[in-house]
Tab-separated table of C-alpha atoms in Angstrom:
chain	number	residue	atom	x	y	z
V	1	THR	CA	65.662	63.410	93.154
V	2	SER	CA	64.295	60.719	94.589
V	3	ALA	CA	67.229	60.477	97.376
V	4	GLN	CA	65.880	63.979	98.212
V	5	GLN	CA	62.663	62.568	98.353
V	6	LEU	CA	62.902	59.783	100.336
V	7	GLN	CA	64.511	61.533	103.115
V	8	PRO	CA	61.197	63.210	104.070
V	9	ALA	CA	58.829	60.157	103.363
V	10	ARG	CA	61.348	58.096	106.057
V	11	LYS	CA	61.190	60.690	108.333
V	12	ALA	CA	57.371	61.206	107.991
V	13	PHE	CA	57.044	56.843	108.299
V	14	GLN	CA	59.288	57.141	111.653
V	15	GLU	CA	57.464	59.501	113.020
V	16	ALA	CA	54.204	57.561	112.181
V	17	LEU	CA	55.735	54.235	113.562
V	18	ASN	CA	56.899	55.983	117.176
V	19	SER	CA	53.532	57.207	117.236
V	20	TYR	CA	51.884	53.873	117.087
V	21	GLU	CA	48.758	54.536	115.937
V	22	VAL	CA	47.091	52.142	113.585
V	23	ARG	CA	45.453	54.352	111.336
V	24	HIS	CA	48.601	56.904	110.939
V	25	ILE	CA	50.971	54.022	110.380
V	26	ALA	CA	49.272	52.967	107.263
V	27	ASP	CA	48.435	56.576	106.075
V	28	VAL	CA	51.291	57.799	105.991
V	29	TYR	CA	53.192	54.825	103.919
V	30	ALA	CA	50.203	54.281	101.654
V	31	GLN	CA	51.342	58.536	101.021
V	32	TYR	CA	54.971	57.835	100.112
V	33	GLU	CA	55.355	53.790	99.093
V	34	GLN	CA	56.422	54.089	96.000
V	35	LEU	CA	59.431	56.027	98.007
V	36	LEU	CA	59.534	53.235	100.451
V	37	ILE	CA	58.567	49.983	99.507
V	38	GLU	CA	62.015	49.276	99.008
V	39	ASP	CA	64.576	51.000	102.033
V	40	THR	CA	65.967	48.868	103.300
V	41	ARG	CA	66.358	50.954	106.121
V	42	ILE	CA	62.743	49.384	108.339
V	43	THR	CA	63.715	47.092	109.369
V	44	GLN	CA	61.680	43.416	109.352
V	45	ASN	CA	60.026	44.734	113.398
V	46	GLU	CA	58.834	48.117	110.919
V	47	ARG	CA	57.439	45.947	107.854
V	48	GLN	CA	55.612	43.727	110.404
V	49	LEU	CA	54.079	46.753	112.479
V	50	LEU	CA	53.450	47.730	109.098
V	51	SER	CA	51.553	44.451	107.617
V	52	LEU	CA	49.271	44.925	110.138
V	53	ALA	CA	48.346	48.284	110.666
V	54	GLN	CA	47.428	47.668	106.789
V	55	ASP	CA	45.674	44.726	107.720
V	56	PHE	CA	43.787	45.963	110.652
V	57	VAL	CA	42.876	49.350	108.219
V	58	LYS	CA	41.607	47.389	105.978
V	59	ALA	CA	39.242	45.407	107.423
V	60	TYR	CA	38.615	48.612	109.420
V	61	LEU	CA	37.291	49.958	105.869
V	62	SER	CA	35.523	47.398	105.053
V	63	ASN	CA	32.592	47.369	107.923
V	64	ASN	CA	33.372	43.057	108.369
V	65	ASP	CA	32.718	42.814	111.976
V	66	GLU	CA	34.728	39.497	112.103
V	67	ALA	CA	37.464	40.973	109.373
V	68	ILE	CA	38.068	43.411	112.141
V	69	ALA	CA	37.915	40.729	114.724
V	70	ILE	CA	40.563	38.962	113.069
V	71	ALA	CA	42.784	42.158	111.838
V	72	TYR	CA	42.467	43.465	115.384
V	73	ASP	CA	43.525	39.664	117.333
V	74	LYS	CA	46.416	39.646	114.807
V	75	LEU	CA	47.645	43.625	116.640
V	76	PHE	CA	46.378	42.666	119.525
V	77	PHE	CA	48.546	39.191	120.441
V	78	SER	CA	51.528	40.713	118.346
V	79	GLN	CA	54.536	42.276	119.416
V	80	PHE	CA	53.675	45.673	119.757
V	81	SER	CA	50.395	45.245	121.672
V	82	ASP	CA	51.117	47.161	123.992
V	83	SER	CA	51.860	50.323	122.186
V	84	ILE	CA	49.040	50.303	119.567
V	85	LYS	CA	46.875	52.999	119.862
V	86	PHE	CA	43.775	53.463	117.713
V	87	THR	CA	41.370	56.359	117.540
V	88	ALA	CA	38.416	56.740	119.356
V	89	GLN	CA	35.995	55.776	116.719
V	90	GLU	CA	38.272	52.868	115.909
V	91	ASN	CA	37.826	51.451	119.653
V	92	ALA	CA	34.164	51.520	119.914
V	93	ARG	CA	34.056	49.392	115.542
V	94	ILE	CA	36.351	47.282	117.506
V	95	LYS	CA	34.138	46.650	120.630
V	96	LYS	CA	31.123	46.073	118.215
V	97	SER	CA	32.925	43.921	116.004
V	98	ARG	CA	33.920	41.755	118.633
V	99	VAL	CA	30.687	41.435	120.285
V	100	ARG	CA	28.421	40.876	117.211
V	101	ASN	CA	30.965	37.583	116.560
V	102	ASP	CA	30.323	36.379	120.298
V	103	PHE	CA	26.879	36.141	119.036
V	104	GLN	CA	27.587	35.053	115.882
V	105	VAL	CA	29.396	32.654	117.687
V	106	SER	CA	26.421	31.913	120.131
V	107	LEU	CA	23.825	32.091	117.914
V	108	SER	CA	25.947	29.110	115.917
V	109	ASN	CA	26.425	27.221	118.719
V	110	GLY	CA	22.295	26.753	118.678
V	111	ILE	CA	22.911	26.906	123.025
V	112	VAL	CA	19.553	28.405	124.256
V	113	SER	CA	20.441	30.190	127.412
V	114	GLN	CA	24.532	30.753	125.696
V	115	ILE	CA	22.524	33.131	122.958
V	116	VAL	CA	19.977	35.178	125.607
V	117	LYS	CA	22.793	34.942	127.989
V	118	VAL	CA	25.303	36.560	125.477
V	119	TYR	CA	22.423	38.811	124.061
V	120	GLU	CA	21.380	40.171	127.788
V	121	VAL	CA	25.113	40.698	128.198
V	122	HIS	CA	25.665	43.012	125.189
V	123	ARG	CA	22.088	44.669	124.283
V	124	ASP	CA	23.039	47.963	124.450
V	125	ILE	CA	25.972	47.459	121.518
V	126	LEU	CA	23.458	44.966	119.466
V	127	ILE	CA	20.233	47.272	119.728
V	128	GLN	CA	21.942	49.912	118.142
V	129	ASP	CA	22.813	47.547	115.136
V	130	ASN	CA	20.161	47.335	112.919
V	131	ASN	CA	21.137	45.314	110.471
V	132	THR	CA	20.340	42.114	112.424
V	133	PRO	CA	19.447	39.223	110.453
V	134	THR	CA	15.306	38.658	109.977
V	135	GLU	CA	16.435	34.562	110.844
V	136	GLU	CA	19.032	36.059	113.744
V	137	SER	CA	16.078	38.295	115.537
V	138	GLU	CA	13.848	35.298	115.402
V	139	GLN	CA	16.484	32.880	116.600
V	140	LEU	CA	17.204	35.782	119.645
V	141	GLN	CA	13.088	35.746	119.964
V	142	LEU	CA	12.161	31.810	120.550
V	143	ALA	CA	15.967	31.693	122.848
V	144	GLN	CA	14.353	34.838	124.888
V	145	ASN	CA	10.309	33.369	125.325
V	146	PHE	CA	12.115	29.572	126.164
V	147	VAL	CA	15.094	31.562	128.934
V	148	GLN	CA	11.460	33.164	130.112
V	149	ALA	CA	9.821	30.258	130.718
V	150	PHE	CA	12.503	28.737	132.205
V	151	ARG	CA	13.043	31.489	134.267
V	152	ASN	CA	9.263	31.766	135.062
V	153	ASP	CA	9.292	27.465	136.229
V	154	SER	CA	5.733	27.352	134.226
V	155	ASP	CA	5.323	23.839	133.255
V	156	ARG	CA	2.580	24.873	130.155
V	157	GLU	CA	4.991	28.158	129.290
V	158	ILE	CA	8.220	25.336	128.871
V	159	SER	CA	6.995	22.902	126.365
V	160	ASP	CA	4.608	25.529	124.517
V	161	ALA	CA	8.713	27.260	124.127
V	162	ALA	CA	10.031	24.794	123.238
V	163	ASP	CA	7.619	23.560	120.734
V	164	ALA	CA	8.006	26.612	118.932
V	165	ILE	CA	11.298	26.051	118.844
V	166	ARG	CA	11.137	22.391	117.113
V	167	ARG	CA	8.470	23.835	114.985
V	168	SER	CA	10.783	26.561	113.757
V	169	PRO	CA	13.279	26.458	110.249
V	170	ASN	CA	16.158	27.037	112.120
V	171	CYS	CA	15.202	24.395	114.593
V	172	ARG	CA	18.437	22.731	113.637
V	173	HIS	CA	20.043	25.670	115.082
V	174	PHE	CA	19.237	24.864	118.501
V	175	LYS	CA	20.314	23.374	122.029
V	176	PHE	CA	19.087	22.433	125.029
V	177	ASN	CA	21.347	21.905	128.176
V	178	ARG	CA	21.018	18.723	129.817
V	179	GLU	CA	18.803	21.477	132.893
V	180	GLU	CA	17.166	22.297	130.277
V	181	ASP	CA	16.154	19.073	128.702
V	182	GLU	CA	15.241	17.574	131.858
V	183	ARG	CA	12.729	20.717	132.483
V	184	ILE	CA	11.037	20.359	129.142
V	185	TYR	CA	11.162	16.177	129.881
V	186	LYS	CA	9.113	17.406	133.179
V	187	ALA	CA	6.823	19.740	131.902
V	188	ARG	CA	5.485	17.876	129.428
V	189	ASN	CA	5.303	14.304	131.467
V	190	ASN	CA	3.523	16.280	134.310
């Protein structure tokens, strides 16, 4: 009978909840969902943890950086943040998704020095990512060339790098900070 089946299902689900392992919680519930879906003994907090765990697993399996970061943040900022557990593989994927998101934000902000800084800080992770779109690679290369010219303090290099950015089809994605704008002006007027 379903009452006899409910006991082991409830026990397995409770053990999964007590483990605070996100994947385990979602997997055990999925295994017994037909029995547990209407179980009135599952508390609102347990259902909330389950929902967050399911959202994370779905995002993780989708391999979508933004979805993973959002699902992770929901867990991180929940009342369960101190007790939830991820596998080493999940932690590595979370880190990668957060780095990719940081890099995406820096690209969309277009601040040349910020793009290079984020890339330099997270180079090891971003280099492993062979799926970087050509447009992003081109933006990064242009930004790196400009920052290197700026560091070299060479008028000609700065002017050439700034011109390359302005000629780029992605020029609308780039912004220079005040110091960089002033240095470009100086380079062009020397």
